[in-house]
Tab-separated table of C-alpha atoms in Angstrom:
chain	number	residue	atom	x	y	z
C	1	MET	CA	-18.646	29.332	82.579
C	2	ALA	CA	-18.204	30.802	78.954
C	3	GLN	CA	-14.463	30.820	79.414
C	4	ASN	CA	-14.483	27.085	80.320
C	5	SER	CA	-16.857	26.240	77.512
C	6	ALA	CA	-14.481	27.928	75.092
C	7	SER	CA	-11.501	25.942	76.393
C	8	LEU	CA	-13.236	22.783	76.191
C	9	THR	CA	-14.217	23.511	72.565
C	10	MET	CA	-10.393	24.072	71.789
C	11	GLN	CA	-9.548	20.605	73.220
C	12	GLU	CA	-11.884	18.899	71.338
C	13	LEU	CA	-10.875	20.663	68.100
C	14	SER	CA	-7.031	19.815	68.835
C	15	LYS	CA	-7.956	16.107	69.729
C	16	ALA	CA	-9.988	15.933	66.248
C	17	HIS	CA	-6.890	17.377	64.493
C	18	GLU	CA	-4.545	14.730	65.954
C	19	ASN	CA	-7.037	12.109	64.676
C	20	VAL	CA	-7.167	13.432	61.345
C	21	ILE	CA	-3.444	13.237	61.110
C	22	ILE	CA	-3.241	9.691	62.334
C	23	THR	CA	-5.889	8.335	60.181
C	24	ASN	CA	-4.729	10.200	56.910
C	25	PRO	CA	-3.386	8.160	54.387
C	26	ASN	CA	-0.313	10.355	53.817
C	27	VAL	CA	1.059	9.986	56.978
C	28	VAL	CA	4.656	8.847	57.671
C	29	GLY	CA	4.272	7.263	61.009
C	30	GLU	CA	2.146	7.771	63.947
C	31	GLY	CA	0.835	11.740	64.410
C	32	LYS	CA	3.471	12.608	61.732
C	33	SER	CA	2.002	14.264	58.499
C	34	LYS	CA	4.474	14.045	55.241
C	35	ASP	CA	6.579	16.850	54.757
C	36	LEU	CA	7.054	17.724	51.035
C	37	SER	CA	9.598	20.224	51.831
C	38	THR	CA	12.276	17.832	52.379
C	39	ASP	CA	12.159	16.002	48.830
C	40	VAL	CA	15.716	15.739	47.429
C	41	LEU	CA	16.932	14.977	43.891
C	42	THR	CA	18.214	11.449	43.285
C	43	ASP	CA	21.123	10.722	40.912
C	44	SER	CA	18.618	9.254	38.629
C	45	GLY	CA	17.344	13.068	38.298
C	46	ASP	CA	13.873	12.200	39.841
C	47	VAL	CA	12.790	13.760	43.195
C	48	SER	CA	12.283	11.567	46.081
C	49	PRO	CA	10.997	12.190	49.557
C	50	GLY	CA	12.977	12.334	52.837
C	51	LYS	CA	15.985	14.210	53.844
C	52	GLN	CA	19.359	13.204	52.035
C	53	GLU	CA	21.000	12.754	55.172
C	54	ASP	CA	18.580	10.396	56.818
C	55	LYS	CA	18.118	8.233	53.878
C	56	PRO	CA	21.171	7.665	51.498
C	57	THR	CA	20.582	7.882	47.888
C	58	ALA	CA	20.125	4.472	45.946
C	59	LYS	CA	23.012	3.637	43.719
C	60	VAL	CA	22.691	4.237	40.293
C	61	PRO	CA	22.330	1.206	37.862
C	62	ILE	CA	25.031	0.727	35.555
C	63	LEU	CA	22.854	0.542	32.763
C	64	ASN	CA	21.842	4.075	33.651
C	65	ARG	CA	24.984	5.104	33.862
C	66	ILE	CA	25.992	3.457	30.275
C	67	LYS	CA	22.885	5.506	28.789
C	68	GLY	CA	23.873	8.715	30.094
C	69	VAL	CA	27.680	8.595	29.325
C	70	SER	CA	26.913	7.160	25.636
C	71	LEU	CA	24.540	10.090	25.307
C	72	PHE	CA	27.116	12.433	26.122
C	73	VAL	CA	29.441	10.810	23.846
C	74	PHE	CA	27.108	10.950	21.069
C	75	ALA	CA	26.245	14.496	21.889
C	76	SER	CA	30.015	15.438	21.575
C	77	ILE	CA	30.343	13.839	18.111
C	78	LEU	CA	27.252	15.657	16.684
C	79	ALA	CA	28.521	19.038	18.393
C	80	SER	CA	32.233	18.706	16.935
C	81	THR	CA	30.373	17.794	13.481
C	82	TYR	CA	28.210	20.812	13.860
C	83	GLY	CA	31.355	22.885	14.626
C	84	GLY	CA	33.210	21.603	11.367
C	85	PHE	CA	29.902	22.279	8.993
C	86	VAL	CA	29.758	26.141	10.298
C	87	LYS	CA	33.672	26.316	10.012
C	88	TYR	CA	33.266	24.997	6.220
C	89	MET	CA	30.457	27.651	5.869
C	90	ASP	CA	32.425	30.519	6.791
C	91	THR	CA	31.177	32.978	4.361
C	92	LEU	CA	27.833	32.913	6.233
C	93	PRO	CA	27.322	35.219	9.306
C	94	SER	CA	27.546	33.161	12.860
C	95	GLY	CA	23.980	34.707	14.140
C	96	GLU	CA	22.401	33.557	10.576
C	97	VAL	CA	23.595	30.031	11.273
C	98	VAL	CA	22.501	30.022	14.796
C	99	LEU	CA	19.082	31.658	13.761
C	100	VAL	CA	18.316	29.407	10.851
C	101	THR	CA	19.425	26.223	12.394
C	102	CYS	CA	17.850	26.433	15.689
C	103	SER	CA	14.572	28.161	14.467
C	104	TYR	CA	14.120	24.989	11.772
C	105	ALA	CA	15.195	22.440	14.502
C	106	ALA	CA	12.601	24.027	17.287
C	107	CYS	CA	9.838	23.341	14.257
C	108	LEU	CA	11.208	19.778	14.112
C	109	ILE	CA	11.191	19.216	17.752
C	110	GLY	CA	7.424	20.838	17.886
C	111	LEU	CA	6.283	18.454	15.514
C	112	PHE	CA	7.687	15.285	17.455
C	113	ILE	CA	6.164	16.851	20.578
C	114	SER	CA	2.844	17.153	19.015
C	115	PHE	CA	2.605	13.448	17.716
C	116	GLN	CA	3.731	12.131	21.005
C	117	GLY	CA	1.037	14.102	22.758
C	118	HIS	CA	3.014	16.317	25.206
C	119	SER	CA	2.130	19.511	26.129
C	120	VAL	CA	4.315	22.681	25.751
C	121	ILE	CA	2.257	24.738	28.182
C	122	SER	CA	1.111	22.581	30.841
C	123	PHE	CA	4.270	20.974	32.473
C	124	PRO	CA	6.088	21.046	36.199
C	125	ARG	CA	9.051	22.963	37.164
C	126	LYS	CA	9.145	25.861	34.403
C	127	LYS	CA	11.246	28.311	36.293
C	128	TRP	CA	14.107	25.398	36.083
C	129	VAL	CA	13.221	24.846	32.302
C	130	PHE	CA	13.088	28.546	31.426
C	131	LEU	CA	16.259	29.338	33.487
C	132	ARG	CA	18.023	26.454	31.773
C	133	CYS	CA	17.173	27.695	28.374
C	134	ALA	CA	18.033	31.324	29.007
C	135	LEU	CA	21.580	30.059	30.356
C	136	ALA	CA	22.305	28.107	27.450
C	137	SER	CA	21.325	30.565	25.203
C	138	THR	CA	23.367	33.316	26.799
C	139	ALA	CA	26.472	31.062	26.704
C	140	LEU	CA	25.966	30.741	22.916
C	141	PRO	CA	26.627	34.425	21.772
C	142	CYS	CA	29.303	34.727	24.353
C	143	LYS	CA	31.102	31.655	22.973
C	144	VAL	CA	30.812	32.833	19.150
C	145	TRP	CA	31.760	36.510	20.392
C	146	SER	CA	35.089	35.077	22.147
C	147	VAL	CA	35.888	32.940	19.117
C	148	GLN	CA	35.689	36.182	16.588
C	149	ASN	CA	37.374	38.528	18.746
C	150	MET	CA	39.823	36.676	20.538
C	151	PRO	CA	42.645	34.467	19.720
C	152	LEU	CA	41.279	30.950	19.369
C	153	GLY	CA	43.528	29.408	21.887
C	154	ASN	CA	42.593	31.846	24.557
C	155	ALA	CA	38.782	31.531	24.117
C	156	THR	CA	38.843	27.703	23.784
C	157	ALA	CA	40.904	27.376	27.076
C	158	LEU	CA	38.701	29.780	28.886
C	159	ILE	CA	35.279	28.357	27.646
C	160	PHE	CA	36.613	24.740	28.743
C	161	THR	CA	37.221	25.823	32.198
C	162	SER	CA	33.261	25.018	32.384
C	163	PRO	CA	33.864	21.204	33.693
C	164	ILE	CA	35.614	22.932	36.791
C	165	MET	CA	32.947	25.109	37.290
C	166	THR	CA	30.051	22.425	37.050
C	167	CYS	CA	31.914	20.280	39.584
C	168	VAL	CA	32.109	22.986	42.089
C	169	LEU	CA	28.283	23.901	41.530
C	170	ALA	CA	27.020	20.285	41.421
C	171	ARG	CA	28.721	19.672	44.839
C	172	VAL	CA	27.555	22.846	46.286
C	173	VAL	CA	24.094	22.636	44.832
C	174	LEU	CA	23.182	19.269	44.098
C	175	LYS	CA	25.597	17.572	46.945
C	176	GLU	CA	27.261	15.544	44.377
C	177	LYS	CA	30.585	13.578	45.136
C	178	ILE	CA	33.452	14.180	43.369
C	179	ASN	CA	35.945	11.378	43.466
C	180	LEU	CA	39.533	10.711	42.406
C	181	PHE	CA	38.561	9.959	38.979
C	182	HIS	CA	36.963	13.548	38.576
C	183	ILE	CA	39.799	15.462	39.651
C	184	PHE	CA	42.227	13.120	37.322
C	185	ALA	CA	39.824	13.969	34.675
C	186	ILE	CA	39.742	17.763	35.326
C	187	LEU	CA	43.609	17.909	35.501
C	188	ALA	CA	44.092	15.972	32.559
C	189	GLY	CA	41.348	17.857	30.495
C	190	LEU	CA	42.862	21.134	31.317
C	191	ALA	CA	46.119	20.319	30.613
C	192	GLY	CA	45.165	18.700	27.246
C	193	ILE	CA	42.982	21.826	26.299
C	194	ILE	CA	45.813	24.086	27.010
C	195	LEU	CA	48.378	22.011	24.781
C	196	ILE	CA	45.951	22.037	22.019
C	197	ALA	CA	44.827	25.636	22.326
C	198	ARG	CA	47.911	27.000	23.343
C	199	PRO	CA	46.808	30.076	24.815
C	200	THR	CA	49.010	33.356	24.478
C	201	PHE	CA	49.006	33.934	28.255
C	202	ILE	CA	50.536	30.577	28.746
C	203	PHE	CA	52.624	30.273	25.523
C	204	PRO	CA	53.677	33.975	24.798
C	205	SER	CA	54.524	34.666	21.145
C	206	GLU	CA	55.499	37.792	19.161
C	207	GLU	CA	52.889	37.236	16.681
C	208	ALA	CA	50.163	36.897	19.258
C	209	GLU	CA	47.170	38.991	18.518
C	210	ASP	CA	46.718	41.839	21.684
C	211	TYR	CA	43.148	42.446	23.067
C	212	PRO	CA	41.718	44.338	26.000
C	213	LEU	CA	42.116	42.290	29.272
C	214	TRP	CA	38.297	42.465	29.788
C	215	TYR	CA	37.772	40.481	26.974
C	216	ASN	CA	38.626	37.524	28.989
C	217	ILE	CA	35.685	37.779	30.869
C	218	VAL	CA	33.160	36.907	28.015
C	219	PRO	CA	34.391	33.430	27.464
C	220	LEU	CA	34.249	32.951	31.461
C	221	ILE	CA	30.798	34.102	31.237
C	222	ALA	CA	29.933	31.481	28.769
C	223	ALA	CA	31.702	28.808	30.761
C	224	LEU	CA	29.773	29.751	33.944
C	225	CYS	CA	26.165	29.938	32.254
C	226	LEU	CA	26.906	26.546	30.682
C	227	SER	CA	27.553	24.946	34.024
C	228	MET	CA	24.545	26.625	35.441
C	229	ALA	CA	22.531	25.133	32.736
C	230	TYR	CA	23.902	21.849	33.456
C	231	VAL	CA	22.899	21.934	37.044
C	232	CYS	CA	19.525	23.165	36.127
C	233	GLN	CA	18.917	20.296	34.012
C	234	ARG	CA	19.745	18.090	36.819
C	235	LEU	CA	17.049	19.693	38.922
C	236	ILE	CA	14.645	19.418	36.240
C	237	GLY	CA	15.329	15.636	36.075
C	238	THR	CA	12.941	13.314	34.467
C	239	ALA	CA	10.024	15.463	35.596
C	240	VAL	CA	9.689	17.192	32.023
C	241	ASN	CA	10.069	15.539	28.959
C	242	CYS	CA	13.407	16.055	27.277
C	243	LEU	CA	11.602	17.176	24.033
C	244	VAL	CA	9.882	19.868	25.791
C	245	VAL	CA	13.296	21.593	27.203
C	246	THR	CA	14.766	21.061	23.875
C	247	PHE	CA	12.236	22.925	22.241
C	248	TYR	CA	12.174	26.009	24.596
C	249	GLY	CA	16.097	25.870	24.404
C	250	LEU	CA	15.969	25.948	20.699
C	251	VAL	CA	13.622	28.837	20.432
C	252	CYS	CA	15.862	30.673	23.039
C	253	GLN	CA	18.898	29.970	20.907
C	254	SER	CA	17.055	31.211	17.755
C	255	LEU	CA	16.321	34.591	19.618
C	256	ALA	CA	20.031	34.666	20.450
C	257	GLY	CA	21.060	34.148	17.033
C	258	ILE	CA	19.211	37.420	16.139
C	259	ILE	CA	20.709	39.205	18.736
C	260	LEU	CA	24.053	37.939	17.820
C	261	GLN	CA	23.428	38.966	14.015
C	262	ALA	CA	22.345	42.481	15.158
C	263	ALA	CA	25.381	43.035	17.897
C	264	THR	CA	27.888	41.897	14.790
C	265	GLN	CA	25.992	44.299	12.300
C	266	SER	CA	25.944	41.366	9.883
C	267	SER	CA	23.665	41.421	6.956
C	268	TYR	CA	21.733	38.117	6.057
C	269	VAL	CA	23.062	36.168	3.122
C	270	ASN	CA	20.968	33.975	1.002
C	271	PRO	CA	22.903	30.918	0.259
C	272	SER	CA	23.011	30.379	-3.400
C	273	CYS	CA	24.803	27.319	-3.413
C	274	TYR	CA	22.823	24.190	-3.106
C	275	THR	CA	25.354	22.528	-0.926
C	276	PHE	CA	25.368	25.113	1.920
C	277	ARG	CA	21.606	25.021	1.951
C	278	GLY	CA	21.834	21.061	2.312
C	279	MET	CA	24.168	21.523	5.065
C	280	LEU	CA	21.948	23.971	6.736
C	281	LEU	CA	19.361	21.437	6.687
C	282	LEU	CA	21.436	18.879	7.953
C	283	LEU	CA	22.720	21.223	10.732
C	284	CYS	CA	19.094	21.587	11.880
C	285	PHE	CA	18.914	17.920	12.661
C	286	LEU	CA	22.535	17.692	14.489
C	287	GLN	CA	21.271	20.487	16.507
C	288	ALA	CA	17.787	19.176	17.494
C	289	ILE	CA	19.528	15.588	18.177
C	290	ALA	CA	22.440	16.786	20.214
C	291	PHE	CA	20.328	19.040	22.338
C	292	CYS	CA	17.913	16.078	23.128
C	293	ALA	CA	20.808	13.959	23.951
C	294	ILE	CA	22.377	16.395	26.424
C	295	ASN	CA	19.085	16.810	27.915
C	296	LYS	CA	18.462	13.080	28.522
C	297	GLY	CA	21.760	12.158	29.346
C	298	LEU	CA	21.829	14.631	32.243
C	299	SER	CA	18.846	12.541	33.635
C	300	TYR	CA	20.811	9.621	33.865
C	301	GLU	CA	24.194	11.130	34.766
C	302	LYS	CA	25.465	13.597	37.196
C	303	ALA	CA	26.509	17.095	35.935
C	304	ALA	CA	30.099	16.878	37.007
C	305	THR	CA	30.708	13.722	35.095
C	306	VAL	CA	28.732	14.740	31.951
C	307	SER	CA	30.706	18.146	31.466
C	308	LEU	CA	33.993	16.322	31.726
C	309	ILE	CA	32.889	14.197	28.811
C	310	ARG	CA	32.214	17.003	26.719
C	311	ASN	CA	36.035	17.491	26.809
C	312	LEU	CA	35.611	15.090	24.047
C	313	ASP	CA	34.622	18.040	21.769
C	314	THR	CA	38.056	19.445	21.575
C	315	VAL	CA	39.603	16.039	20.699
C	316	LEU	CA	36.840	15.475	17.942
C	317	ALA	CA	37.347	18.960	16.669
C	318	PHE	CA	41.233	18.478	16.378
C	319	VAL	CA	40.717	15.402	14.544
C	320	LEU	CA	38.335	17.132	12.100
C	321	GLN	CA	40.737	19.883	11.870
C	322	VAL	CA	43.693	17.249	10.672
C	323	VAL	CA	41.495	14.959	8.589
C	324	ILE	CA	39.109	17.179	6.810
C	325	PHE	CA	40.859	20.403	6.565
C	326	LYS	CA	44.406	19.029	6.263
C	327	GLU	CA	45.796	21.268	9.067
C	328	ALA	CA	49.190	19.893	10.358
C	329	ALA	CA	49.027	18.200	13.621
C	330	GLU	CA	51.862	19.268	16.182
C	331	ILE	CA	53.301	17.155	18.923
C	332	LEU	CA	51.919	19.268	21.681
C	333	SER	CA	48.465	18.949	20.120
C	334	LEU	CA	48.929	15.107	19.827
C	335	ILE	CA	49.900	14.922	23.535
C	336	GLY	CA	46.892	17.239	24.869
C	337	ALA	CA	44.440	15.288	22.602
C	338	ALA	CA	45.789	12.013	24.433
C	339	LEU	CA	45.425	13.521	27.920
C	340	ILE	CA	41.889	14.398	27.418
C	341	MET	CA	41.145	11.111	25.935
C	342	ILE	CA	42.802	9.451	29.012
C	343	GLY	CA	41.280	11.566	31.424
C	344	THR	CA	37.841	10.972	29.653
C	345	ILE	CA	37.984	7.213	29.099
C	346	SER	CA	39.403	6.604	32.940
C	347	LEU	CA	36.330	8.662	34.235
C	348	THR	CA	33.808	6.951	31.918
C	349	LEU	CA	34.958	3.420	32.869
C	350	SER	CA	34.864	4.354	36.528
C	351	LYS	CA	31.281	5.309	36.155
C	352	MET	CA	30.142	2.401	34.109
C	353	PHE	CA	31.739	-0.149	36.654
C	354	GLY	CA	30.998	2.019	39.914
C	355	VAL	CA	34.758	2.129	40.942
C	356	ASP	CA	35.406	5.411	43.094
C	357	CYS	CA	38.692	4.483	44.795
C	358	GLY	CA	36.863	4.620	48.295
C	359	VAL	CA	37.918	8.469	48.271
C	360	LYS	CA	34.961	11.269	47.917
C	361	PHE	CA	35.044	14.829	48.524
């Protein structure tokens, strides 16, 4: 009798559980509960419920594409301008410039966050935010070290393999499709950067500076960290305000500046020239705005696309080199700049007007 009573009790509990599921407002269909583990990242950066293979991702509006592309073009202009000012202030140690500009920029962003009422403590997806900031901060000292210790052309060519890595990571992790315009932009951009930078492993020269082979690993680490940071930002999406991500990114890069200063054993220099002080203040604004533009742009457009648009940094740096610093432009550099521009413009127009040639990988 006791065994039969226990069996009836278990049957009643099972029926009661089924009734709860059916009457639950979070139910998707009869007798089925909502499974939050199948949430996927959409092209707009938001998380939407349902498996990706069951429900195709909605097409990104053209206005969002224009916003994303425009923000990254704007970020490229700011980044190139930042690099031009840093080159002009070559008497100041690199670590000091990074530390001063990033720490002041972090204070500026912190003020904006406090005025808007956002929290820098309570926000979702903390692990992705801190991983994104750590990766970007690792890439920065690796890039600076590469430029200081390797031939500039070699360092530049290896660092700008980042778009290729980003396309691969975005395809594997984010399931982002790659079309013929992406492939054309990758090939044109890589060829253009090689023609501008002219690395010694492709253009041998008797006057080329000799360096250990393992040095090549450092700029490749910078490229990989930058690519992974873009993917992390896409995973963050619009769930976290871009100002919060920018704030923590600048704080981490300030720490990277301290590490870089200690690694290069450089002493801090007090800029006595008011011009340098004004430039450092301007760099703070450039750094803050560029970081915000990158984070916001990645919430609108795919990681593979925006990483290829960042190839414009090389073209804009080349223009500054010729116009501001009066360095002679060679024919190979002009051809390289033209190739990058053609690849970037074709990709940009294809994203704005939704053209993909019907072929995706």
